[in-house]
């Protein structure tokens, strides 16, 4: 199981976005130290204080300059609205500066706050994003490229410069929000990342099953090679010494994010385009729970808030469902709270999945030193349970 940290620069009232950007870079550096496989951020526009990441390539450059190992994944580039040549150039440049650690996730985009501002309709997003991805791949991997398509027009023969460090291009991923898009990602040879869902474990299971059940002979990569990786994204994360303390640290961000998704974003999509987003009308059924932090904490895989043992159990459930990655949005709250969560995950949770044989579970002592049947008298039942 690979652990990837995501941050979207949620900024609290009274806090400057200048300070938040600097803190976010420090958190990414610390995530590498604590054993995370990857770090990334999404591309968002006009979200004011919730998601302040309109130029992710700038953040990727800053993090690349201060890290050595951690993978840097664009969690979503808005390729239905942003010109694909620009995305290709930024991907190549950050891949060079990171010595080949960049990974690229693309998304159609379904947030009306952004699409309306860029003049892109919901009905266009699928066609625009599919054409954009094909253009990005050719620009990154071919010596020269040209293009003639219905959405991005005619582009004369050009050579992208610079080319990426990774040949022929960085690994490619796709955000999915349905069984159909999950299976489509696998058929196109893309890694998948589930989007935020408050509808329970069964929805995650259905998406993972749809992705993992596509046979190899049905895979026709849109890129120059196939990526097979299934990730579950978790939108609110806190790991603390006790579950009560974790919930105390998480509550404000947990409620703010859930209320935005449940009360605003998806309900508006269902109303604007029911033929595409009719299933999101089910989000409306969750409105009665939007102010209940404890219910949201336990309703499914979208929230991971608890002590290390609770987090281990939830991540194991995700792995048992068929995921091999978990994307953890560690955002909101204070810098100190976020750093504490990164440390607790790195010390107590990640090792259970990356190097389980080295995790100390008990220390045998007594008449026969080293006898695994012996238990020290100072161990409590709770410690033995871990």
Coordinates of C-alpha atoms in Angstrom, one line a residue:
X1 CA 0.0 0.0 0.0
X2 CA 1.5 3.3 -1.1
X3 CA 0.7 6.5 1.0
X4 CA 0.3 9.8 -0.9
X5 CA -0.2 13.1 0.8
X6 CA -2.4 15.7 -0.8
X7 CA -2.8 19.3 0.2
X8 CA -4.9 21.9 -1.5
X9 CA -3.7 24.9 0.6
X10 CA -6.9 25.3 2.6
X11 CA -6.4 28.6 4.4
X12 CA -8.0 29.6 7.7
X13 CA -9.6 33.0 8.5
X14 CA -6.9 35.3 9.9
X15 CA -4.1 33.3 8.1
X16 CA -2.3 34.6 5.1
X17 CA -2.0 32.6 1.9
X18 CA 1.7 33.6 1.9
X19 CA 2.3 31.7 5.2
X20 CA 0.1 28.8 4.1
X21 CA 2.2 28.3 0.9
X22 CA 5.4 28.2 2.9
X23 CA 3.9 25.8 5.5
X24 CA 2.6 23.5 2.7
X25 CA 6.2 23.2 1.3
X26 CA 7.5 22.3 4.8
X27 CA 4.8 19.7 5.2
X28 CA 5.7 18.1 1.9
X29 CA 9.4 17.9 2.9
X30 CA 8.4 16.3 6.2
X31 CA 6.1 13.8 4.4
X32 CA 9.2 12.6 2.5
X33 CA 11.1 12.2 5.8
X34 CA 8.2 10.2 7.3
X35 CA 8.1 7.7 4.5
X36 CA 5.2 8.8 2.3
X37 CA 5.5 7.5 -1.3
X38 CA 4.1 10.7 -2.9
X39 CA 2.9 14.2 -2.4
X40 CA 0.7 16.3 -4.6
X41 CA -1.9 19.0 -5.0
X42 CA -4.8 19.5 -7.4
X43 CA -5.5 22.4 -9.7
X44 CA -8.3 24.6 -8.5
X45 CA -9.4 28.1 -9.5
X46 CA -11.6 30.7 -7.7
X47 CA -12.1 28.7 -4.5
X48 CA -10.9 31.5 -2.3
X49 CA -9.9 29.8 1.0
X50 CA -10.8 26.2 0.5
X51 CA -8.4 25.3 -2.4
X52 CA -5.8 27.8 -3.2
X53 CA -3.8 26.0 -5.9
X54 CA -4.4 27.6 -9.3
X55 CA -0.7 27.2 -10.4
X56 CA 0.4 23.7 -9.1
X57 CA 3.5 23.7 -11.2
X58 CA 4.9 26.5 -9.0
X59 CA 4.4 24.4 -5.9
X60 CA 5.8 21.3 -7.5
X61 CA 9.0 23.2 -8.4
X62 CA 9.4 24.5 -4.9
X63 CA 8.9 21.0 -3.4
X64 CA 11.2 19.4 -6.0
X65 CA 14.0 21.7 -5.0
X66 CA 13.8 20.6 -1.4
X67 CA 13.2 16.8 -1.7
X68 CA 15.0 13.9 -3.2
X69 CA 12.8 10.7 -3.2
X70 CA 9.1 11.5 -2.8
X71 CA 7.0 11.2 -6.0
X72 CA 5.3 14.4 -7.1
X73 CA 1.8 13.7 -8.4
X74 CA -0.4 16.3 -10.1
X75 CA -3.7 15.2 -8.4
X76 CA -5.7 16.7 -11.1
X77 CA -5.0 19.0 -14.0
X78 CA -8.1 20.7 -15.4
X79 CA -7.5 19.7 -19.0
X80 CA -11.0 20.5 -20.2
X81 CA -10.3 24.2 -19.6
X82 CA -6.5 24.7 -19.5
X83 CA -4.7 24.4 -22.9
X84 CA -3.1 21.0 -23.2
X85 CA 0.2 22.3 -24.6
X86 CA 0.6 24.5 -21.5
X87 CA 0.0 21.4 -19.3
X88 CA 2.5 19.4 -21.3
X89 CA 5.2 22.1 -21.0
X90 CA 4.7 22.5 -17.2
X91 CA 4.7 18.7 -16.7
X92 CA 8.0 18.4 -18.7
X93 CA 9.7 21.2 -16.8
X94 CA 8.7 20.0 -13.3
X95 CA 9.7 16.5 -14.3
X96 CA 13.2 17.8 -15.2
X97 CA 13.6 19.7 -12.0
X98 CA 12.5 16.7 -9.9
X99 CA 14.9 14.3 -11.7
X100 CA 11.9 12.3 -13.0
X101 CA 9.6 12.1 -10.0
X102 CA 6.5 13.7 -11.6
X103 CA 3.2 11.8 -12.2
X104 CA 0.2 13.3 -14.0
X105 CA -3.5 12.9 -13.1
X106 CA -6.1 14.5 -15.4
X107 CA -9.7 15.4 -14.7
X108 CA -12.6 16.5 -16.8
X109 CA -13.6 19.0 -14.1
X110 CA -17.2 19.2 -12.9
X111 CA -17.0 22.3 -10.6
X112 CA -19.3 25.0 -12.0
X113 CA -17.4 27.7 -10.2
X114 CA -14.4 26.9 -12.5
X115 CA -16.0 25.7 -15.7
X116 CA -18.4 28.7 -15.9
X117 CA -15.5 31.1 -15.5
X118 CA -13.5 29.4 -18.3
X119 CA -16.5 29.3 -20.6
X120 CA -16.6 25.5 -20.7
X121 CA -20.0 23.7 -20.5
X122 CA -20.5 20.4 -18.7
X123 CA -21.5 18.8 -21.9
X124 CA -18.2 19.6 -23.5
X125 CA -15.9 18.4 -20.7
X126 CA -15.6 14.8 -21.8
X127 CA -14.7 15.5 -25.4
X128 CA -12.4 18.4 -24.5
X129 CA -10.5 16.4 -21.9
X130 CA -10.2 13.2 -24.0
X131 CA -8.8 15.3 -26.9
X132 CA -6.5 17.2 -24.6
X133 CA -5.0 14.0 -23.0
X134 CA -4.2 12.6 -26.5
X135 CA -2.5 15.9 -27.4
X136 CA -0.5 16.0 -24.1
X137 CA 0.8 12.5 -24.6
X138 CA 1.9 13.2 -28.2
X139 CA 3.6 16.5 -27.2
X140 CA 5.5 14.8 -24.4
X141 CA 6.5 11.6 -26.2
X142 CA 7.0 12.4 -29.9
X143 CA 9.8 14.3 -31.5
X144 CA 7.3 16.7 -33.2
X145 CA 3.5 16.8 -33.1
X146 CA 0.6 18.6 -34.8
X147 CA -3.1 18.5 -34.1
X148 CA -6.4 19.1 -35.8
X149 CA -9.4 18.5 -33.6
X150 CA -12.9 19.9 -32.8
X151 CA -12.1 21.3 -29.4
X152 CA -8.5 22.5 -29.5
X153 CA -8.3 23.5 -33.1
X154 CA -5.5 23.3 -35.6
X155 CA -1.9 23.3 -34.3
X156 CA 0.9 23.3 -36.8
X157 CA 3.9 21.0 -36.4
X158 CA 5.9 21.9 -33.4
X159 CA 8.5 20.4 -31.1
X160 CA 7.8 20.5 -27.3
X161 CA 10.8 21.9 -25.5
X162 CA 11.9 20.9 -23.0
X163 CA 11.1 17.2 -23.0
X164 CA 10.4 15.4 -19.7
X165 CA 13.1 13.5 -17.8
X166 CA 11.0 10.3 -17.9
X167 CA 10.7 8.7 -21.3
X168 CA 8.4 8.6 -23.1
X169 CA 6.3 10.5 -20.5
X170 CA 5.5 10.4 -16.8
X171 CA 2.9 7.9 -15.5
X172 CA -0.7 8.9 -16.2
X173 CA -3.7 8.7 -13.8
X174 CA -7.4 9.7 -14.0
X175 CA -9.9 10.9 -11.4
X176 CA -13.0 8.6 -11.5
X177 CA -16.4 9.1 -10.0
X178 CA -18.4 6.2 -11.3
X179 CA -18.2 2.5 -12.1
X180 CA -18.1 3.4 -15.8
X181 CA -15.3 5.8 -15.5
X182 CA -13.3 3.4 -13.3
X183 CA -13.5 0.6 -16.0
X184 CA -12.7 3.2 -18.7
X185 CA -9.6 4.2 -16.9
X186 CA -8.3 0.6 -16.8
X187 CA -9.2 0.0 -20.5
X188 CA -7.2 3.2 -21.4
X189 CA -4.2 2.0 -19.3
X190 CA -4.5 4.8 -16.7
X191 CA -4.1 4.6 -13.0
X192 CA -7.3 5.5 -11.2
X193 CA -8.0 7.7 -8.2
X194 CA -11.5 7.7 -6.7
X195 CA -13.0 11.1 -6.0
X196 CA -14.6 12.2 -2.7
X197 CA -17.6 10.1 -1.8
X198 CA -19.7 10.1 1.3
X199 CA -21.9 7.2 0.2
X200 CA -20.1 4.4 2.0
X201 CA -17.7 1.6 1.5
X202 CA -19.9 -0.2 -1.1
X203 CA -19.3 2.7 -3.6
X204 CA -15.5 2.5 -3.3
X205 CA -15.8 -1.3 -3.6
X206 CA -17.8 -1.0 -6.8
X207 CA -15.3 1.4 -8.4
X208 CA -12.3 -0.8 -7.4
X209 CA -14.0 -3.9 -8.7
X210 CA -14.9 -2.2 -12.0
X211 CA -11.2 -1.2 -12.4
X212 CA -9.6 -4.4 -11.3
X213 CA -11.9 -6.7 -13.2
X214 CA -11.0 -5.4 -16.7
X215 CA -9.0 -8.2 -18.3
X216 CA -5.5 -7.4 -19.7
X217 CA -6.6 -8.1 -23.2
X218 CA -9.1 -5.3 -23.1
X219 CA -6.5 -2.7 -22.1
X220 CA -5.5 -0.3 -24.9
X221 CA -3.3 2.4 -23.4
X222 CA -3.8 6.0 -24.5
X223 CA -0.3 6.6 -23.4
X224 CA 2.8 4.8 -24.6
X225 CA 2.5 2.3 -21.8
X226 CA -0.1 1.1 -19.3
X227 CA -0.3 2.1 -15.6
X228 CA -2.2 -0.2 -13.3
X229 CA -2.9 1.4 -9.9
X230 CA -6.1 1.9 -8.0
X231 CA -6.2 4.6 -5.3
X232 CA -8.8 5.6 -2.8
X233 CA -8.8 9.3 -1.9
X234 CA -9.6 10.4 1.6
X235 CA -10.7 14.0 2.0
X236 CA -10.3 14.6 5.7
X237 CA -7.4 13.1 7.6
X238 CA -6.2 13.4 11.2
X239 CA -4.1 10.9 13.2
X240 CA -3.5 11.6 16.9
X241 CA -2.7 9.8 20.1
X242 CA -6.4 9.3 20.8
X243 CA -9.4 9.3 18.5
X244 CA -11.0 12.1 20.6
X245 CA -8.0 14.3 20.0
X246 CA -7.9 13.5 16.3
X247 CA -11.6 14.4 16.0
X248 CA -11.0 17.6 17.9
X249 CA -8.3 18.6 15.4
X250 CA -10.3 17.5 12.4
X251 CA -13.8 18.7 13.2
X252 CA -13.7 22.2 11.7
X253 CA -12.1 21.2 8.3
X254 CA -14.2 17.9 8.2
X255 CA -17.5 19.8 8.5
X256 CA -16.5 22.6 6.2
X257 CA -15.4 20.3 3.4
X258 CA -18.3 17.9 3.8
X259 CA -20.9 20.7 3.8
X260 CA -19.3 22.2 0.6
X261 CA -19.5 18.9 -1.2
X262 CA -22.9 17.7 0.1
X263 CA -24.8 21.0 0.2
X264 CA -23.3 22.8 -2.8
X265 CA -21.1 21.2 -5.4
X266 CA -22.7 17.9 -6.3
X267 CA -26.3 19.0 -5.8
X268 CA -25.7 21.8 -8.2
X269 CA -24.2 19.4 -10.7
X270 CA -27.3 17.1 -10.5
X271 CA -29.5 20.1 -11.0
X272 CA -27.5 21.5 -13.9
X273 CA -26.9 18.3 -15.8
X274 CA -29.1 15.4 -14.5
X275 CA -28.3 13.2 -17.5
X276 CA -24.6 13.2 -16.6
X277 CA -24.7 13.7 -12.9
X278 CA -28.0 12.3 -11.8
X279 CA -26.4 9.9 -9.4
X280 CA -25.2 12.9 -7.4
X281 CA -28.7 13.6 -6.4
X282 CA -28.2 10.9 -3.8
X283 CA -25.8 13.4 -2.0
X284 CA -28.9 15.3 -1.1
X285 CA -29.9 12.4 1.1
X286 CA -26.8 13.1 3.2
X287 CA -27.8 16.7 4.1
X288 CA -29.2 15.6 7.4
X289 CA -25.8 14.4 8.4
X290 CA -23.7 17.3 7.1
X291 CA -23.4 18.8 10.6
X292 CA -22.6 15.5 12.3
X293 CA -18.8 15.1 12.5
X294 CA -18.9 11.7 14.2
X295 CA -21.3 10.3 11.6
X296 CA -19.2 11.7 8.8
X297 CA -16.1 10.1 10.4
X298 CA -17.5 6.6 10.3
X299 CA -19.8 6.7 7.2
X300 CA -17.2 5.3 4.8
X301 CA -13.7 5.7 3.3
X302 CA -13.9 9.4 2.7
X303 CA -12.7 10.3 6.2
X304 CA -9.8 8.9 8.2
X305 CA -9.8 10.4 11.7
X306 CA -8.6 8.5 14.7
X307 CA -5.7 7.0 16.7
X308 CA -3.0 5.0 14.9
X309 CA -4.7 1.7 15.5
X310 CA -8.0 3.0 14.0
X311 CA -6.1 4.4 11.0
X312 CA -4.3 1.0 10.4
X313 CA -7.7 -0.8 10.5
X314 CA -9.3 1.6 8.0
X315 CA -6.3 1.5 5.6
X316 CA -6.3 -2.3 5.8
X317 CA -10.0 -2.3 4.9
X318 CA -9.2 -0.1 1.9
X319 CA -6.4 -2.5 0.8
X320 CA -8.7 -5.5 1.2
X321 CA -11.2 -3.7 -1.1
X322 CA -8.6 -3.8 -3.9
X323 CA -6.7 -0.5 -3.6
X324 CA -2.9 -0.4 -3.7
X325 CA -2.7 3.4 -3.0
X326 CA -4.4 5.7 -0.6
X327 CA -4.4 9.5 -1.2
X328 CA -4.7 11.4 2.1
X329 CA -5.8 15.0 2.1
X330 CA -4.1 16.5 5.1
X331 CA -5.4 20.1 5.1
X332 CA -7.2 22.6 7.2
X333 CA -6.4 23.1 10.9
X334 CA -3.1 24.5 12.0
X335 CA 0.4 23.8 10.7
X336 CA 1.3 22.1 13.9
X337 CA -1.8 19.7 13.7
X338 CA -1.0 18.8 10.1
X339 CA 2.7 18.1 11.0
X340 CA 1.5 15.9 13.9
X341 CA -0.7 13.9 11.7
X342 CA 2.1 13.4 9.2
X343 CA 4.4 12.2 12.0
X344 CA 1.9 9.9 13.5
X345 CA 1.1 8.3 10.1
X346 CA 4.8 8.0 9.4
X347 CA 5.8 6.5 12.7
X348 CA 2.9 4.2 13.4
X349 CA 0.7 3.6 10.3
X350 CA 2.9 3.5 7.2
X351 CA 5.4 1.0 8.7
X352 CA 2.5 -1.5 9.2
X353 CA 2.2 -1.7 5.4
X354 CA 5.7 -0.9 4.2
X355 CA 7.7 -3.0 6.6
X356 CA 5.4 -5.0 8.9
X357 CA 8.0 -7.5 10.1
X358 CA 10.0 -4.7 11.8
X359 CA 7.1 -3.2 13.7
X360 CA 7.5 -3.9 17.4
X361 CA 4.3 -5.4 18.9
X362 CA 5.6 -6.7 22.2
X363 CA 8.8 -7.3 24.0
X364 CA 9.3 -10.7 25.5
X365 CA 11.0 -10.8 28.9
X366 CA 11.1 -13.1 32.0
X367 CA 12.7 -16.3 33.0
X368 CA 13.5 -17.2 29.4
X369 CA 14.7 -14.1 27.7
X370 CA 13.7 -14.1 24.1
X371 CA 10.9 -16.6 24.5
X372 CA 8.0 -15.2 22.4
X373 CA 5.5 -16.7 24.7
X374 CA 6.6 -14.4 27.5
X375 CA 4.8 -11.0 28.0
X376 CA 6.2 -8.2 30.0
X377 CA 4.2 -7.2 33.1
X378 CA 4.1 -3.6 32.0
X379 CA 2.2 -4.3 28.8
X380 CA -1.5 -3.3 29.0
X381 CA -4.3 -5.1 27.1
X382 CA -4.5 -2.1 24.7
X383 CA -0.8 -2.3 23.9
X384 CA -1.1 -6.0 23.2
X385 CA -4.0 -5.4 20.8
X386 CA -1.7 -3.3 18.6

